[in-house]
XYZ file of C-alpha atoms in Angstrom:
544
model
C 6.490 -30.914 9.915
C 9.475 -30.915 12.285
C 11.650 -28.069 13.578
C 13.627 -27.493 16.355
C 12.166 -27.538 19.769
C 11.934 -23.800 20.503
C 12.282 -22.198 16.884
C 9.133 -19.371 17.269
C 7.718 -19.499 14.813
C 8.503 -22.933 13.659
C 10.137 -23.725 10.260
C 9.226 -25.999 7.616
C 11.640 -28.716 8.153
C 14.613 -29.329 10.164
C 17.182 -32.822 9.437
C 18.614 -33.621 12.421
C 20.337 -32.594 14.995
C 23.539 -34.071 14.668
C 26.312 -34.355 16.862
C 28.412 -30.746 17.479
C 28.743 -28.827 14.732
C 29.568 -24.676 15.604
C 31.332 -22.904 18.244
C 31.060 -19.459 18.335
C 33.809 -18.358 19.971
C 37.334 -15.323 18.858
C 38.203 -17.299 15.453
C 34.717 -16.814 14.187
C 34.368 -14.620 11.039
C 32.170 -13.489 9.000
C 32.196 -14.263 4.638
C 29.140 -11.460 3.608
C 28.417 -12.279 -0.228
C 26.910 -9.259 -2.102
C 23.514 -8.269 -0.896
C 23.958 -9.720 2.154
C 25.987 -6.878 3.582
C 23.289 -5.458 5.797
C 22.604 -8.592 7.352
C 26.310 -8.610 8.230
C 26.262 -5.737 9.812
C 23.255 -6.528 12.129
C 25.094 -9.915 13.298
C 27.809 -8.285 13.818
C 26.087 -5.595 16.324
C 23.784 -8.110 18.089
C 25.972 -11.030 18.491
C 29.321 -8.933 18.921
C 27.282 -6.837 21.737
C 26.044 -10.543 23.065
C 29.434 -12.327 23.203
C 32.151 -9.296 23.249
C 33.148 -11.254 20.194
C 35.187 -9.117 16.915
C 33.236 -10.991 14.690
C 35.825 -9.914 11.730
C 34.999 -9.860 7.693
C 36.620 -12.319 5.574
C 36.767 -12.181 1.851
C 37.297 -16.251 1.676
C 34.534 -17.912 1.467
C 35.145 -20.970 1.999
C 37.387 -20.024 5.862
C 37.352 -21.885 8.430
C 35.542 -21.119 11.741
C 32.729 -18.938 9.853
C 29.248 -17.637 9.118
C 28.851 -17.584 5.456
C 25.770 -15.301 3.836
C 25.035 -16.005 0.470
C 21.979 -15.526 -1.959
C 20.880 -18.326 -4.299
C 17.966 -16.709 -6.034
C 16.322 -20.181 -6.707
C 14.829 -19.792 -3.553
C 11.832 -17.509 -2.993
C 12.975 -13.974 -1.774
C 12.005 -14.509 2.047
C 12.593 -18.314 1.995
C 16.156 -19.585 3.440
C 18.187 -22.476 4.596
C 20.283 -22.437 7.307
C 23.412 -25.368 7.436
C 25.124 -25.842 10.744
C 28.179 -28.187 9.259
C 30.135 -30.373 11.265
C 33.228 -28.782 10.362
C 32.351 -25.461 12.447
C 30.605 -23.368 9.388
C 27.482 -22.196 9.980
C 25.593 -21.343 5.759
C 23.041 -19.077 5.701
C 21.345 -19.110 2.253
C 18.672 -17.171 1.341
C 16.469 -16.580 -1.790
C 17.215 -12.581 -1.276
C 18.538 -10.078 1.548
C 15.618 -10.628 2.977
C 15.914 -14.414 3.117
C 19.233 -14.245 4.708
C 18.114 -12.036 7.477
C 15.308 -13.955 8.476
C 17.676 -17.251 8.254
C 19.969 -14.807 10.790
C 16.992 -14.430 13.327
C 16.702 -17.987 13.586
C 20.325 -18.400 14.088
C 20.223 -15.627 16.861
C 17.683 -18.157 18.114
C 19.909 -20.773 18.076
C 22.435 -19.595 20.137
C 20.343 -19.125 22.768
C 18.504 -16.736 24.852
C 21.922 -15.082 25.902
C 21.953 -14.103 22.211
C 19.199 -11.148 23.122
C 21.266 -9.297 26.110
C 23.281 -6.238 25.125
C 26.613 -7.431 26.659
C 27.686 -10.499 27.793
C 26.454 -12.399 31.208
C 28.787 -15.079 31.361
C 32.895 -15.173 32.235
C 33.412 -16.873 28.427
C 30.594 -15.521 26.472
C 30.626 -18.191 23.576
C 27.964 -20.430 22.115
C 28.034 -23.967 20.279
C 25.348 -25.003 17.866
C 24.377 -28.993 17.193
C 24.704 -29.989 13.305
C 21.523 -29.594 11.228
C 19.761 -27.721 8.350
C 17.037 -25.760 8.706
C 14.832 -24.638 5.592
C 12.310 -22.565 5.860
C 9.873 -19.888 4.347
C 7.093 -17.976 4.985
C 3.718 -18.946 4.456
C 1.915 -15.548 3.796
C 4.069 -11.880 2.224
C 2.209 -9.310 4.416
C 2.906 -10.441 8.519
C 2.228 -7.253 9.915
C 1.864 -5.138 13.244
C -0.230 -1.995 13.864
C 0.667 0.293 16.250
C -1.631 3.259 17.138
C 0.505 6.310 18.428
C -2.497 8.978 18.102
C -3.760 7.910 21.393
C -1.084 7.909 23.401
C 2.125 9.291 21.403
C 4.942 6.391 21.315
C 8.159 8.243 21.750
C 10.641 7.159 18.159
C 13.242 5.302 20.359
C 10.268 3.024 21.461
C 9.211 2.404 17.674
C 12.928 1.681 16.820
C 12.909 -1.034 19.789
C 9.504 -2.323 18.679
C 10.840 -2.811 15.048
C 13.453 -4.687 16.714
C 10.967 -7.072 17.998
C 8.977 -7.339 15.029
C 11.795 -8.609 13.307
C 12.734 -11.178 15.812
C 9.463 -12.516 15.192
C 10.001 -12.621 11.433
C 7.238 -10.079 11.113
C 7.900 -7.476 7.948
C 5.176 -5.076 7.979
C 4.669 -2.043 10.592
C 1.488 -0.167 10.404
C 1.987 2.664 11.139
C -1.237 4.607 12.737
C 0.297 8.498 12.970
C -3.456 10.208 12.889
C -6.517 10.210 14.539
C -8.920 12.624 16.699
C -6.736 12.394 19.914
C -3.264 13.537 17.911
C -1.675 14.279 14.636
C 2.301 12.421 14.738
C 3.933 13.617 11.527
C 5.625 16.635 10.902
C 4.085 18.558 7.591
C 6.240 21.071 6.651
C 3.538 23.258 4.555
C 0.798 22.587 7.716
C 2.879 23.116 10.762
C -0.509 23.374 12.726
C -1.217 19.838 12.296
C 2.005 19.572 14.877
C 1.907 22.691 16.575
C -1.778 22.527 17.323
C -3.047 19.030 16.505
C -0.341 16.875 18.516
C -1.119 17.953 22.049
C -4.526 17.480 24.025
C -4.701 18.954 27.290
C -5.977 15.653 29.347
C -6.901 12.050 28.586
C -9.278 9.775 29.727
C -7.860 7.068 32.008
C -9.330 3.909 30.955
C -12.670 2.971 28.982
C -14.299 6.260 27.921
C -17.009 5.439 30.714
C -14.721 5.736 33.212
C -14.660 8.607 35.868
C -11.735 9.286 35.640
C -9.069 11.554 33.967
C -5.087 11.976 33.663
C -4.370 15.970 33.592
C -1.101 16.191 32.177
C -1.288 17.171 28.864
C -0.350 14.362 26.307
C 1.059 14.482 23.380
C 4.404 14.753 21.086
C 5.310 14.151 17.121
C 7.773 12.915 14.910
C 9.922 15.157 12.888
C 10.643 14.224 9.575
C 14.006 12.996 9.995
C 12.660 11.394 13.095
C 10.239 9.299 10.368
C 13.188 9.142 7.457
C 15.432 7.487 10.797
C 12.254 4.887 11.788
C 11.646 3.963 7.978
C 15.547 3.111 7.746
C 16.088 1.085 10.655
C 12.691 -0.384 9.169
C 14.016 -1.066 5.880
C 17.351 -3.062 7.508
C 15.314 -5.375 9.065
C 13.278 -5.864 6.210
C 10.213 -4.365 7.693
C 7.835 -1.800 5.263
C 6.372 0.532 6.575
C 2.997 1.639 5.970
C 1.616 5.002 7.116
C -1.342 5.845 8.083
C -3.218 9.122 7.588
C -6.668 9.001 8.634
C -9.372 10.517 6.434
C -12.801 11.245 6.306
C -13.634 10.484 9.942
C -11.029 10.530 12.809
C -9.865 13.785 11.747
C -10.526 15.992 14.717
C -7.153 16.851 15.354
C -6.721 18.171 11.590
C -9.629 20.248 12.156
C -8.844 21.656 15.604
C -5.247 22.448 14.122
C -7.657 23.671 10.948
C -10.912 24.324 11.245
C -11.592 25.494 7.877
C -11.221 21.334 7.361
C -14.616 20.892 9.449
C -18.269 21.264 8.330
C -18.537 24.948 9.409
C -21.868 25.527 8.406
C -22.961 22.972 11.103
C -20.507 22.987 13.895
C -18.197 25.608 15.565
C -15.451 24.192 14.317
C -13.432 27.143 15.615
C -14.092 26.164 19.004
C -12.804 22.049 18.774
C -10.107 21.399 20.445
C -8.116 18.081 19.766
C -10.014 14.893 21.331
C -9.432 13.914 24.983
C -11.277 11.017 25.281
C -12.126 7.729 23.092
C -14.675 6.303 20.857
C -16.084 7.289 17.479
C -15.861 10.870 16.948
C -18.716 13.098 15.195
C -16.415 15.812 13.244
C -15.312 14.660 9.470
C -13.694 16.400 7.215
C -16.069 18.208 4.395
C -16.365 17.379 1.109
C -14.289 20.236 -0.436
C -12.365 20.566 -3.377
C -10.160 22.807 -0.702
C -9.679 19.935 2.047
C -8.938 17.859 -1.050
C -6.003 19.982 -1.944
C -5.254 20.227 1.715
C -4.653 16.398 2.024
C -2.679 15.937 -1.423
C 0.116 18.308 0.167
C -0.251 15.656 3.454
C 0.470 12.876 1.499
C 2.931 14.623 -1.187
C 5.106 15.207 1.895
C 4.130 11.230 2.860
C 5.161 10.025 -0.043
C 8.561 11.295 -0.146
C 8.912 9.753 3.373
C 7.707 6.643 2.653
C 8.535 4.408 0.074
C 5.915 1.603 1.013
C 3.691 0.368 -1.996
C 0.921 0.847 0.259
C -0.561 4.052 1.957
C -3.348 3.821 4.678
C -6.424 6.373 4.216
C -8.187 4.889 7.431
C -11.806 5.135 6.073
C -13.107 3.794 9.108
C -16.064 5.452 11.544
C -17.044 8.282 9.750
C -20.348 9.452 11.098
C -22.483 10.955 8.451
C -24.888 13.324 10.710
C -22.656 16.122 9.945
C -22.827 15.653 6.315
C -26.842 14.988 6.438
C -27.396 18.181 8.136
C -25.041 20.221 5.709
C -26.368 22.170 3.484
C -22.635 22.218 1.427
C -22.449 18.554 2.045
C -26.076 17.956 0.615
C -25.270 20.262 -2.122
C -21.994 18.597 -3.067
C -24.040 15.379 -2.659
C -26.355 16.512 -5.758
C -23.438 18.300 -7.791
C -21.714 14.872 -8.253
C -24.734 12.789 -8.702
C -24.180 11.100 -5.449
C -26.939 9.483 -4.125
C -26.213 8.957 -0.358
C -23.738 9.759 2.266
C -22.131 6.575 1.855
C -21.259 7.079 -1.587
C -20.043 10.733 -0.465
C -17.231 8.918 1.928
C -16.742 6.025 -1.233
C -15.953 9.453 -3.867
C -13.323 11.170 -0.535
C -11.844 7.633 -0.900
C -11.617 6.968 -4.713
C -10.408 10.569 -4.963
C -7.366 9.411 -3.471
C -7.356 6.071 -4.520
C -6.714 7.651 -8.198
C -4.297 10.256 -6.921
C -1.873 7.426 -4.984
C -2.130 5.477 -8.323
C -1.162 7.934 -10.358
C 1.924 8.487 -8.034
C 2.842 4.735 -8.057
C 0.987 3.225 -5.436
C -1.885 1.915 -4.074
C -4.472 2.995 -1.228
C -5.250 0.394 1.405
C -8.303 1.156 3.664
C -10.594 -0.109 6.824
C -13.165 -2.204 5.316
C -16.160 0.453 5.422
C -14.385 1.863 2.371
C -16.373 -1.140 0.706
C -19.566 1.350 1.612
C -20.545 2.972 -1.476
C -18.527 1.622 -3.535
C -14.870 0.174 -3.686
C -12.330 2.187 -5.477
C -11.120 0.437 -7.918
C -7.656 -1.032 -7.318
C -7.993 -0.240 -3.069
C -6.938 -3.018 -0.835
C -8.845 -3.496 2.368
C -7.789 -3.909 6.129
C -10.356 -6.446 7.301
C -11.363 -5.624 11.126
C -14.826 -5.787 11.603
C -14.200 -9.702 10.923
C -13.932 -11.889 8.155
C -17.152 -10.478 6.280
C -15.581 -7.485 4.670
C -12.274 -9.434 3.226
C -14.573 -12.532 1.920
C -16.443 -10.071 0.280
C -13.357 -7.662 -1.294
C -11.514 -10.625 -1.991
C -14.493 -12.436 -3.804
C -14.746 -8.914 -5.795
C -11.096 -9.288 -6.549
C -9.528 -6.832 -4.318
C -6.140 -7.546 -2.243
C -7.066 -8.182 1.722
C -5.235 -8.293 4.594
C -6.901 -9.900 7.690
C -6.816 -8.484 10.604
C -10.823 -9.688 12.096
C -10.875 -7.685 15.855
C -12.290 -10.800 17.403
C -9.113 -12.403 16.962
C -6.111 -10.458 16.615
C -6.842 -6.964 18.514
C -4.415 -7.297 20.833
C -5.669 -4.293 23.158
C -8.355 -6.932 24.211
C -7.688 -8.739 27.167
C -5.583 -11.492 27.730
C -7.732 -13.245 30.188
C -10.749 -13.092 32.689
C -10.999 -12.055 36.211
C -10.045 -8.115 37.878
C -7.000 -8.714 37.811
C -6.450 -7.835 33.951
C -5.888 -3.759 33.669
C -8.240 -1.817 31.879
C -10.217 -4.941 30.356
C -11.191 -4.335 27.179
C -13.171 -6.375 25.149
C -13.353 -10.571 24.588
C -10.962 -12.576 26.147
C -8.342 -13.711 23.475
C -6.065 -15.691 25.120
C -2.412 -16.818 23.944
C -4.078 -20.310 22.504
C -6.866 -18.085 20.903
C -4.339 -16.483 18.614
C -2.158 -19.357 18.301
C -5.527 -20.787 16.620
C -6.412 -17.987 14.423
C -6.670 -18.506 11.053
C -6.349 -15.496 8.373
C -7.760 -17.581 5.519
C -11.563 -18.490 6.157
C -12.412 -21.735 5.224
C -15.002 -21.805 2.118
C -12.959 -18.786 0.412
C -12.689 -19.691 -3.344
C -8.892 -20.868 -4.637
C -9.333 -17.868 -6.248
C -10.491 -15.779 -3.952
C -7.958 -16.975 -1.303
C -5.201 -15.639 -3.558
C -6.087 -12.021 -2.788
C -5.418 -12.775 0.747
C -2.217 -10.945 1.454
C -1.318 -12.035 4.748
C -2.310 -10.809 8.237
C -2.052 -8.379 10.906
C -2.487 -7.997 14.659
C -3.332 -4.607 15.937
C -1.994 -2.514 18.906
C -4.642 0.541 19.588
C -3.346 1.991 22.667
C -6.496 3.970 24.429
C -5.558 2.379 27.713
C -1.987 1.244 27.098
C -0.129 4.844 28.600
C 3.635 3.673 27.979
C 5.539 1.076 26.906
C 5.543 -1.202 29.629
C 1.332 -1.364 28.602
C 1.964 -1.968 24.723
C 4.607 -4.675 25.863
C 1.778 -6.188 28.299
C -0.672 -6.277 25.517
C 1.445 -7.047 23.020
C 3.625 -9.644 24.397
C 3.203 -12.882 24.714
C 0.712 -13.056 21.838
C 2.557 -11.468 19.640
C 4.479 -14.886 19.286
C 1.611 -16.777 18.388
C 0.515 -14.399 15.633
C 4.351 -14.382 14.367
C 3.795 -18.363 14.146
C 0.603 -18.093 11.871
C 1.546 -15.157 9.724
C 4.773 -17.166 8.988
C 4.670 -20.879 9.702
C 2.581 -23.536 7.615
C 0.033 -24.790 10.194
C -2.620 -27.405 10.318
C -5.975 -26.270 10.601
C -6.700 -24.129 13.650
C -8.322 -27.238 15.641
C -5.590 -29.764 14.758
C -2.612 -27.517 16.057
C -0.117 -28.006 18.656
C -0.422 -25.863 21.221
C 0.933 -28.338 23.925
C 4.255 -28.339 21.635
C 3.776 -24.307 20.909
C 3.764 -24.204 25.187
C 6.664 -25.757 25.447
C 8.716 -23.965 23.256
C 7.501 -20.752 24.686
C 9.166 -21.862 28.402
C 12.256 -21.101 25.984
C 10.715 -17.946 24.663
C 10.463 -16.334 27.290
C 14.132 -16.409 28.526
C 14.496 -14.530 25.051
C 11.736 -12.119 26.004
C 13.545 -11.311 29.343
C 16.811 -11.035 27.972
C 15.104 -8.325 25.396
C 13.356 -6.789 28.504
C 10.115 -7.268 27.207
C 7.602 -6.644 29.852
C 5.279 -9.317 28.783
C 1.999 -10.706 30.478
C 3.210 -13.637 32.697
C 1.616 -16.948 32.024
C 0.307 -17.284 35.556
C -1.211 -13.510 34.922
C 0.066 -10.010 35.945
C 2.483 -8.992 38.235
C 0.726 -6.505 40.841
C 2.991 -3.619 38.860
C 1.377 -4.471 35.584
C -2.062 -4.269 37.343
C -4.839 -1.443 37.265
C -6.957 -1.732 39.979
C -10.184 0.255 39.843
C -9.480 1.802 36.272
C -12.497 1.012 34.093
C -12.454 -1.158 31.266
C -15.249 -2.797 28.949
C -15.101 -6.166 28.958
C -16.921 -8.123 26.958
C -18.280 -11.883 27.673
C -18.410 -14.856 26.046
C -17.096 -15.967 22.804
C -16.633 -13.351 19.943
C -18.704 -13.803 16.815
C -17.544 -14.972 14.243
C -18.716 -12.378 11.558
């Protein structure tokens, strides 16, 4: 494989370069063939905002001085090729609009990191671009991010900038996590609680749960639903899905505190919870009620017509069963349907709504516990707690997406030493990620087909604002963008040296995009967190 030397993530071939072949400059235009029309658009905001150039629409396709889109649907949807032609025409062909777009992010790339600034730097903002073809595609469909805006809310012009970055990265999945025990984010017309109660706590823990210490401003905020029909456009022009996530049986304290007639009542004082202030794995599930059941169908009616994603997120994850074991309802729902353990009570919550999703269109995706008990038929699985629980869904012949914590948890730390804020877990540096591989080796042919892509995920316990998420995040993020999209050797027989050095470009792009991004000689002593407790963990992760 060759590609240009700072492409991120690298493409499957490049001929040449040749001698100069584009100037972008006043007599550029623009030919948009049909269905490439939103890809037009975006070139025409980020590179007219870059160079203060008009960037006008021409109907000829063959003009001079130009940017042609086209779609040749010979190629695979995503796949493109990208022609820089001596005679000052840049082609960008893609198998669909999706194609095309990513074949425009690598042209943005092209031009430099002066591309990614919001108005021009230089006296004559114009670019020139070397002769070559570029042909690419992606190696897996699902190359997805996570971000987790329960623990600390992530205000919408944030997500709208993070999408942004996801798609510069050629990433077109976002996860996104709107539900948990510290905060409900989604406005639910028929439940206005959920909001009005359930998306404000009154403190947070600062740091690791262990920690001493607290933050006393109250936290918290939500998005409206035009708020999410806004996020799930801007998604949907960048060729990003977006998956929601509503959290169910566990992590559900902030549904029940907002309420409480969702809790176990005839165990806990459900009255009296109060939505979560600290982290970790909460005790208070939902009941097994036909009434919570109804309760949740209205959540995700109101879901679904928000989100058109094939996929919904149920969570599944953590769900304590002491509650349920010490409920006399629970225990007595256990025996009405013929259920003979807890684990198979959290397996019939999730096939419930594995059935109700498929009868609506679409499917239920899940943390791998969901496997406990029982997989609904038809349920895809989120594999986190390693590779174990995908081998073993995708050997069944269920529809995985990896996403192992020991490798692509990006809220673990970056490196070791105090000087890494709020250490959490292993060290997974930027050449750990760069060497992850989604597909574990001995996976049958067929068994490797179920494998959907990957994921990295962004929980944000000790990440309070954006400038943390963007230190986590960033620059790992462009590592996992290179194996979610780029065909690499095995993990062992990669080039990192080569990856390195295309990153010293990289990050010119990252500053230009004000990315606040962990420095490779470590943190600045703003993006430090001296004497805020962490967990960090030592050694090398298993490999599970």
């Amino acid at each position: 494989m060759t590609y240009s030397v700072d492409l991120i993530p690298a493409p499957l071939s490049v001929e040449g370069p040749y001698r100069c072949g584009f100037l972008l400059d006043r007599r550029t235009t623009l030919y948009a063939a049909p269905g490439t029309e939103g890809t037009a658009r975006w070139l025409r905001t980020v590179l007219g905002a870059a160079f203060a150039l008009p960037l006008r629409s021409t109907d000829d396709e063959n003009a001079p001085h130009s940017v042609r889109l086209r779609i040749d649907d010979t190629l695979a949807p995503e796949a493109y090729r990208l022609h820089v032609v001596i005679t000052e025409v840049v082609e960008i062909v893609g198998g669909g609009p999706a194609g095309v777009f990513w074949g425009a992010q690598t042209l943005r790339q092209l031009l430099g990191p002066d591309a990614f600034r919001e108005a021009p730097v230089k006296e004559e903002p114009v670019a020139g671009l070397v002769a070559q073809t570029i042909e690419d595609a992606p190696r897996f469909g699902w190359r997805g991010l996570l971000l987790d805006v329960s623990r600390h809310f992530t205000p919408k012009d944030d997500v709208l900038r993070l999408l942004d970055l996801l798609a510069a990265h050629k990433l077109n999945v976002f996860h996104f996590h709107l539900t948990d025990d510290q905060g409900w984010r989604i406005e639910i017309e028929r439940h206005p609680r959920l909001t009005e109660a359930g998306s404000w706590r009154a403190r947070s823990k600062w740091g690791h749960r262990a920690s001493p210490l607290w933050t006393d401003t109250p936290h918290g905020g939500f998005y409206t639903r035009d708020d999410i029909r806004e996020i799930v456009a801007y998604a949907a022009e960048r060729h990003i899905t977006v998956v929601p996530e509503i959290d169910l049986p566990g992590h559900s304290q902030a549904a029940i505190a907002a309420y409480p007639e969702l809790g176990n009542t005839d165990v806990v004082d459900t009255a009296a919870l109060t939505v979560w202030d600290t982290w970790g794995v909460n005790p208070n599930v939902l009941a097994p009620t036909e009434e919570v059941l109804r309760f949740y169908e209205g959540v995700f009616e109101e879901v679904l017509e928000l989100f058109p994603s094939p996929f919904v997120h149920v969570g599944g994850d953590e769900c304590p069963k002491d509650q349920w074991k010490a409920s006399p309802a629970a225990q007595a729902r256990m025996r009405e349907l013929g259920l003979a353990d807890e684990d198979e009570l959290q397996s019939w919550f999730i096939r419930h709504f594995d059935r109700w999703l498929a009868a609506r269109g679409r499917r239920l995706i899940g943390w791998d516990e969901i496997l406990q008990g029982g997989l609904a038929e038809g349920a895809a699985v989120s594999s986190w707690r390693g590779y174990g629980g995908g081998i073993a869904a995708a050997e069944a012949g269920h529809d995985v997406v990896m996403c192992p914590e020991q490798h692509v948890y990006l809220d673990h730390r970056q490196a070791p030493g105090e000087d890494e804020p709020m250490p959490i877990g292993y060290v997974r540096t930027l050449e750990d990620v760069y060497r992850f591989e989604p597909v574990p080796p001995g996976l049958s042919e067929e068994a490797a087909a179920h494998i959907l892509g990957t994921q990295a995920n962004v929980w944000t316990e000790v990440m309070e604002n954006r400038s943390r998420v963007d230190y986590q995040v960033f620059p790992r993020l462009a590592a996992f963008a290179e194996v979610a999209w780029s065909a690499l050797p095995a993990p062992e027989e990669r080039d990192y040296t080569g990856f390195e050095r295309r990153m010293d470009t990289h990050y010119r792009r990252l500053d230009a995009l004000g990315v606040d991004y962990r420095p490779p000689a470590g943190p600045l002593p703003r993006q430090r967190r001296p004497g805020v407790l962490g967990r960090p963990l030592e050694g090398t992760p298993p490999n599970v």
